[in-house]
PDB file of C-alpha atoms and ligand atoms in Angstrom:
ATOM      1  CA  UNK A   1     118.944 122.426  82.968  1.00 57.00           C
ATOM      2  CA  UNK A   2     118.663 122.965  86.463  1.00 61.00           C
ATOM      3  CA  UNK A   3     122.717 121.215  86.891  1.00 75.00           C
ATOM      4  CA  UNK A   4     122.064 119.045  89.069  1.00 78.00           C
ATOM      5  CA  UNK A   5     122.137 115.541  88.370  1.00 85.00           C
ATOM      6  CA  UNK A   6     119.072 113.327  87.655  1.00 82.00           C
ATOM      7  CA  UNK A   7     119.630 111.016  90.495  1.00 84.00           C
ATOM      8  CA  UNK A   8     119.096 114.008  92.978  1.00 89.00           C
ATOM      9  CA  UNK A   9     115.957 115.035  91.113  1.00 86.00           C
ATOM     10  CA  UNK A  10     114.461 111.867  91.610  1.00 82.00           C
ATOM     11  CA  UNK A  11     115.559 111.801  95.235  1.00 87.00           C
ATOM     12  CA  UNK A  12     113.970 115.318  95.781  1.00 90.00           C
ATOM     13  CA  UNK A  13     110.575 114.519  94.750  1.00 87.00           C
ATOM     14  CA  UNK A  14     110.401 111.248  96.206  1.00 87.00           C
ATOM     15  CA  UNK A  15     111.039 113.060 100.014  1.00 93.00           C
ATOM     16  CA  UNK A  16     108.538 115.496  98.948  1.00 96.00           C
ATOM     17  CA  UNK A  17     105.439 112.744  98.080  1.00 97.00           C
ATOM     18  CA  UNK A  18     104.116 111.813 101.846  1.00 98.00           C
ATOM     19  CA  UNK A  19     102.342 109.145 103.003  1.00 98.00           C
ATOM     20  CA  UNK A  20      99.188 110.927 103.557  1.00 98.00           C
ATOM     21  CA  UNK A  21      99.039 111.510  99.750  1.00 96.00           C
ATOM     22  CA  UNK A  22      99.452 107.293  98.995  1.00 97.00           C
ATOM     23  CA  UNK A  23      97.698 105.886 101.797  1.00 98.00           C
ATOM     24  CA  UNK A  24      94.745 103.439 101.480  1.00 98.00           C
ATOM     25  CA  UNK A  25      91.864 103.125 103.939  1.00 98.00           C
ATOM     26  CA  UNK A  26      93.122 100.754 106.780  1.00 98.00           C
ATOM     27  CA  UNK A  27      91.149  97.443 107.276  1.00 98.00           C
ATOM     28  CA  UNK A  28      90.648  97.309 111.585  1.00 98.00           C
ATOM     29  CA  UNK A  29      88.958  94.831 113.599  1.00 98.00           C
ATOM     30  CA  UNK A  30      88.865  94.850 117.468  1.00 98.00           C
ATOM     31  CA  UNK A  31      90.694  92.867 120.289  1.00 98.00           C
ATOM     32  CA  UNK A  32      88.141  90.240 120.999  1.00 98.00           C
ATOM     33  CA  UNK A  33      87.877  89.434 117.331  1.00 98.00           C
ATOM     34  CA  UNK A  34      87.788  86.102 116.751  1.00 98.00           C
ATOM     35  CA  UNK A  35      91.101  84.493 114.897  1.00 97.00           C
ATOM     36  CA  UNK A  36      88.448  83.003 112.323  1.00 97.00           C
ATOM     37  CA  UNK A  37      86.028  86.632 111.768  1.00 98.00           C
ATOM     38  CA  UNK A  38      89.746  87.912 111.258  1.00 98.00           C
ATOM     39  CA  UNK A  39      91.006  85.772 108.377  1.00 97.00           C
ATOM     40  CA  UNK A  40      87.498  85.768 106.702  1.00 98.00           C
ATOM     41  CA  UNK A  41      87.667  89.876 107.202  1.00 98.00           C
ATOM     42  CA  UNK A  42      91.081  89.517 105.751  1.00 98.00           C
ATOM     43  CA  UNK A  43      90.153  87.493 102.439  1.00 97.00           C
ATOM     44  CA  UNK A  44      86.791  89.832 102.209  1.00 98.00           C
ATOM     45  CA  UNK A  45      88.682  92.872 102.727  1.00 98.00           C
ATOM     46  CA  UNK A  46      91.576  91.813 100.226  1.00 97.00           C
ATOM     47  CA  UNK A  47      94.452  92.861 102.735  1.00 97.00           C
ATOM     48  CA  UNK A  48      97.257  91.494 104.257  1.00 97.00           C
ATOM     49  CA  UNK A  49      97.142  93.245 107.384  1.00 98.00           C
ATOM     50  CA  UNK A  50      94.493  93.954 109.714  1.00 98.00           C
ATOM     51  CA  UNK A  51      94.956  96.657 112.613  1.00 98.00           C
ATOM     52  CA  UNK A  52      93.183  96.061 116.337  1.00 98.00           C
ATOM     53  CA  UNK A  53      91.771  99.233 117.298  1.00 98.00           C
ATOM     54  CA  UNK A  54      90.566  99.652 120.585  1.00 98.00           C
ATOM     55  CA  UNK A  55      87.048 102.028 120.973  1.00 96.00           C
ATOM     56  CA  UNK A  56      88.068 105.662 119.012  1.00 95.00           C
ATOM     57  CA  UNK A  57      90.069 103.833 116.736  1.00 97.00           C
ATOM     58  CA  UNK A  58      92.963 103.449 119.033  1.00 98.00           C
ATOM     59  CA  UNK A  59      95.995 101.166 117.639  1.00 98.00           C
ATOM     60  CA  UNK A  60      96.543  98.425 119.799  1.00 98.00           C
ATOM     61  CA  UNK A  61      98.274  95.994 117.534  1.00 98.00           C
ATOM     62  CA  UNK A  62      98.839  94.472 114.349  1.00 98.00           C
ATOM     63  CA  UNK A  63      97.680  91.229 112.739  1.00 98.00           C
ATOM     64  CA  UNK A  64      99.490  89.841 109.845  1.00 98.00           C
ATOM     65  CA  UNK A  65      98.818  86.427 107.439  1.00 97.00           C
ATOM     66  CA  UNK A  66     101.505  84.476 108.576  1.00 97.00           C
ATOM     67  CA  UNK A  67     100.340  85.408 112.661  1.00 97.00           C
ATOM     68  CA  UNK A  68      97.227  83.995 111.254  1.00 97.00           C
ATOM     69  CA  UNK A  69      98.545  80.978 109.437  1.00 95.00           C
ATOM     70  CA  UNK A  70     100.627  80.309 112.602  1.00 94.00           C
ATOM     71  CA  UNK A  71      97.310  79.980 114.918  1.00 94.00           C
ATOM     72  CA  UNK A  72      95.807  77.688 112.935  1.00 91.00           C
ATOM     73  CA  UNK A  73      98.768  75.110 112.988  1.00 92.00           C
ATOM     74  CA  UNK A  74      98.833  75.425 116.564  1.00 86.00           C
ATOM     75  CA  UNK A  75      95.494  73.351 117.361  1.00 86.00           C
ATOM     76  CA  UNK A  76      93.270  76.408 119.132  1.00 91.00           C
ATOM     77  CA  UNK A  77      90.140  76.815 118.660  1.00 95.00           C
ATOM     78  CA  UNK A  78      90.359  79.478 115.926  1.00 96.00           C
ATOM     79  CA  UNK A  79      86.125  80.364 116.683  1.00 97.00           C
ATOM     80  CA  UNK A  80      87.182  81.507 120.362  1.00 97.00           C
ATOM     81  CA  UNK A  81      90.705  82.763 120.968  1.00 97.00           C
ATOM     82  CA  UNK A  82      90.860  86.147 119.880  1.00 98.00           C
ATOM     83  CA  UNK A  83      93.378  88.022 117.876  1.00 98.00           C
ATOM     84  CA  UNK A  84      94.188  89.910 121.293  1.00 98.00           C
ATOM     85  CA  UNK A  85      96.222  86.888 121.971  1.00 97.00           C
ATOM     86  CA  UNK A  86      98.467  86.695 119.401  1.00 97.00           C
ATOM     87  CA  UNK A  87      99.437  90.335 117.566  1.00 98.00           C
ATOM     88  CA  UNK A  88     101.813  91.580 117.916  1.00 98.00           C
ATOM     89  CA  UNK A  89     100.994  94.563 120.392  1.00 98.00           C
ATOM     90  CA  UNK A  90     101.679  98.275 120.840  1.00 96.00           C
ATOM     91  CA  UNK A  91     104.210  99.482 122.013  1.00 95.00           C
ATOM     92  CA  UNK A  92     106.199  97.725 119.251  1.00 97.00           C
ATOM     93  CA  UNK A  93     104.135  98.946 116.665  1.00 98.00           C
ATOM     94  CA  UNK A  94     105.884 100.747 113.484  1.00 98.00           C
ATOM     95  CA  UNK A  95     103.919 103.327 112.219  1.00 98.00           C
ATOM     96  CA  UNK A  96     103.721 106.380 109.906  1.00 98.00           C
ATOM     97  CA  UNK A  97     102.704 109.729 110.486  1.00 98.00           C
ATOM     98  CA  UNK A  98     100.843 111.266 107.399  1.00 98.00           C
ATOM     99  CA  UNK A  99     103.067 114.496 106.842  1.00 98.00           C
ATOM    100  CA  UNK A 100     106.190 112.293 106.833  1.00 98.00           C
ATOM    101  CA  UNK A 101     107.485 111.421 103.162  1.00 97.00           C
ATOM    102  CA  UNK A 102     106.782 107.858 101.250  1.00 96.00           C
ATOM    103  CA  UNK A 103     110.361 107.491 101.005  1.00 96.00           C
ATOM    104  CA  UNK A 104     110.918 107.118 104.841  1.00 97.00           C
ATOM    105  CA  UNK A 105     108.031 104.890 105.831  1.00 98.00           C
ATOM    106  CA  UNK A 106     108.983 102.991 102.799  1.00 97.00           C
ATOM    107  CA  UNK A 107     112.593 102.678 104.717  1.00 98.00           C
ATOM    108  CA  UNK A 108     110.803 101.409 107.873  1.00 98.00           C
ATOM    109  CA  UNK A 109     108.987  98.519 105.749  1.00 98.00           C
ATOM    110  CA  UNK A 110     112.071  97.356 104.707  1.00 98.00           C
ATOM    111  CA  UNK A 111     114.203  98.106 108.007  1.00 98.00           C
ATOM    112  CA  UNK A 112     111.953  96.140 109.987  1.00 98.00           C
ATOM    113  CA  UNK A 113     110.586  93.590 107.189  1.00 98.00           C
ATOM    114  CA  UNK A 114     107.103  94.554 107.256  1.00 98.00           C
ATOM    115  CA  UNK A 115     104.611  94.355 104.955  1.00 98.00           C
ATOM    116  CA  UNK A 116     101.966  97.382 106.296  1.00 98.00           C
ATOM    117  CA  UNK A 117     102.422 100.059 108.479  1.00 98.00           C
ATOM    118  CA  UNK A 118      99.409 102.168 109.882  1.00 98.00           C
ATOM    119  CA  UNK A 119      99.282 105.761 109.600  1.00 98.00           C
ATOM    120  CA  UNK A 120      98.580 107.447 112.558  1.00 98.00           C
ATOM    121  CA  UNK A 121      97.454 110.696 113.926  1.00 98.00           C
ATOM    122  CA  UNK A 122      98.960 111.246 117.842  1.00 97.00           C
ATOM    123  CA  UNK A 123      96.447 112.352 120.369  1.00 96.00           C
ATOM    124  CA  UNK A 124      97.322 113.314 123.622  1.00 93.00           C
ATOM    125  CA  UNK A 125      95.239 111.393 126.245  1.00 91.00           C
ATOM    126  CA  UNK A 126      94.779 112.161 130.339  1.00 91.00           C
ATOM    127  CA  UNK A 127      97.838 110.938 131.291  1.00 91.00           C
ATOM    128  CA  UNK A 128      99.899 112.986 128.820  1.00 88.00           C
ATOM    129  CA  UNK A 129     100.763 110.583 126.382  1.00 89.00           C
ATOM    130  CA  UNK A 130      99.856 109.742 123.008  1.00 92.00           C
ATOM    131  CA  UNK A 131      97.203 107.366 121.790  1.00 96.00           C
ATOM    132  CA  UNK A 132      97.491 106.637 117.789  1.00 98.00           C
ATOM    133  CA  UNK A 133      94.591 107.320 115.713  1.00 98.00           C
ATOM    134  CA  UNK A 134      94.673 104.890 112.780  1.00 98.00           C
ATOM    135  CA  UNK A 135      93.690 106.730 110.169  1.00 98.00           C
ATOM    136  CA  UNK A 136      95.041 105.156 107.107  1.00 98.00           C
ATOM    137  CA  UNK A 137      97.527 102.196 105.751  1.00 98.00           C
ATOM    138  CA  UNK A 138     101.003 101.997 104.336  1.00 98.00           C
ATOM    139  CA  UNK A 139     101.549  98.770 102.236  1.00 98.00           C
ATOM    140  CA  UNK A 140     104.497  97.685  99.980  1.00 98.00           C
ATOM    141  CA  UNK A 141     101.650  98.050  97.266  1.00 97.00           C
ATOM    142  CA  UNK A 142     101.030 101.772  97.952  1.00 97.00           C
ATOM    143  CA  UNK A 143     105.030 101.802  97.646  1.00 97.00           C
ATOM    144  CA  UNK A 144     104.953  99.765  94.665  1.00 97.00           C
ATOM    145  CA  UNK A 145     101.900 101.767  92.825  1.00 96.00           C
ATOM    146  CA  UNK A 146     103.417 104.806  93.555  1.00 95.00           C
ATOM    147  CA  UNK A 147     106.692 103.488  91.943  1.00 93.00           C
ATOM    148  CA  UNK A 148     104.616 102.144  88.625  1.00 95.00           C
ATOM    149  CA  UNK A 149     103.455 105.825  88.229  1.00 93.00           C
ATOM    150  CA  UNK A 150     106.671 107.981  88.587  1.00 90.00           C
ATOM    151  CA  UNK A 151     107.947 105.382  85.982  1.00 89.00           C
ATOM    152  CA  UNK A 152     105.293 106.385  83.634  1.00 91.00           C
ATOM    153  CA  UNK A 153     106.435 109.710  84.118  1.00 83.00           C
ATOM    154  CA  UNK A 154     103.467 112.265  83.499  1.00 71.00           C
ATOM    155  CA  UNK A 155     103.934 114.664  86.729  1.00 62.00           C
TER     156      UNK A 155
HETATM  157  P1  ADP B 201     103.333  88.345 106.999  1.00 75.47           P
HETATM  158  O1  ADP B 201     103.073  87.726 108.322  1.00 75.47           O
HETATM  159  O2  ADP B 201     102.172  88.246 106.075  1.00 75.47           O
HETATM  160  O3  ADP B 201     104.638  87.940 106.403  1.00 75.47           O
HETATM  161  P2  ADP B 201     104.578  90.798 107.948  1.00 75.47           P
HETATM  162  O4  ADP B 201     105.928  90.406 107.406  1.00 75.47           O
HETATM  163  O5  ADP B 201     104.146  92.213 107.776  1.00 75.47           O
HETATM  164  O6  ADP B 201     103.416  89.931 107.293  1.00 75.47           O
HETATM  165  O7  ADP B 201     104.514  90.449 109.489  1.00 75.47           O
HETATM  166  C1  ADP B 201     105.525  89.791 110.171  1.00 75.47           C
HETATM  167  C2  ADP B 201     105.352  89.965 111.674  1.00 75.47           C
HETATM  168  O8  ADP B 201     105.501  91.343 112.018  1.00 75.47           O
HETATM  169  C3  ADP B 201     103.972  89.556 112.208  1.00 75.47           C
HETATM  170  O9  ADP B 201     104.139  88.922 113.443  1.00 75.47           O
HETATM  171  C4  ADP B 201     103.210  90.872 112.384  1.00 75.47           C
HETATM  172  O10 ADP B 201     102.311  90.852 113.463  1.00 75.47           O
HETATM  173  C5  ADP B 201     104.335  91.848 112.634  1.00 75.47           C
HETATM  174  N1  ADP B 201     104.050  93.182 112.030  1.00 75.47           N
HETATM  175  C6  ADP B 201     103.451  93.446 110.854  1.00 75.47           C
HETATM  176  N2  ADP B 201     103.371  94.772 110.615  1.00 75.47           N
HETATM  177  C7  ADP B 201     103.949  95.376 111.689  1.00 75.47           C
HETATM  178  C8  ADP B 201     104.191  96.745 112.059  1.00 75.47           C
HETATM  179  N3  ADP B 201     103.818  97.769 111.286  1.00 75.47           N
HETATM  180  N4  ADP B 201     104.820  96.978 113.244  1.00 75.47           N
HETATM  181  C9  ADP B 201     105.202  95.955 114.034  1.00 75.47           C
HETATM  182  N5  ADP B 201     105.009  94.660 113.752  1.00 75.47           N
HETATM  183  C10 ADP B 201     104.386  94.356 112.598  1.00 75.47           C
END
């Protein structure tokens, strides 16, 4: 017995499982995507978030169900505004990086009461910034998964 308590243990592996090891493939459409090509990409891609990418797979924003949902009550013509118009748009994007652990991006979801995060990978463009690179999704599911298996306890 290593003496220190079990609730530690626990807490140590969780910050060492990262996000790059749970992520799923993220689901990404582009600005001028139509509000109706989005929610039919959403039910045939079985996600609750969508990412707009710009060309390179740039994040530009998020799209979510209920951003969707709310469109639709609002009498536009869901074949010809595009999502560009409503998500909700970079720079107040929440994201994850994949060498940070599941436990922290799991603390954004819940700190910010969202359902998906993208993961990202920074490049630096001309102008000496960062563009994101979506390269993956964080979901409460991947959280939730990953919570089923520790349970079961086989490491
Ligand atoms: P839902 O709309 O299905 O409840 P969310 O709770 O995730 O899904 O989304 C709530 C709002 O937050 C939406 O307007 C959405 O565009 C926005 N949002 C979703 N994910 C993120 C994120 N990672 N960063 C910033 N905003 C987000």
């Amino acid at each position: 017995y290593s003496g220190k308590k079990p609730g530690r243990v626990l807490a140590e592996k969780l910050h060492r499982i990262l996000v790059g090891d749970v992520k799923s493939v993220p689901v990404v459409v582009s600005e001028q995507c139509t509000i109706y090509d989005a929610v039919v990409t959403m039910f045939i891609e079985d996600v609750g978030t969508m990412f707009v990418v710009r060309e390179g797979g740039f994040l530009e924003g998020v799209i979510s169900r209920k951003d969707l949902l709310k469109t639709t009550l609002g009498g536009q013509d869901i074949h010809k505004l595009p999502v560009g118009v409503i998500m909700t748009r970079m720079p107040n994007i929440i994201y994850a990086e994949p060498d940070e652990s599941v436990w922290e991006a799991a603390r954004k979801l819940i700190m910010h009461e969202v359902d998906a995060l993208p993961v990202v990978r920074p490049v630096n463009n001309e102008n000496g910034a960062a563009d994101l690179e979506v390269i993956g999704r964080l979901s409460k599911t991947n959280v939730t998964r990953l919570f089923v298996e520790l349970g079961e306890g086989n490491d």
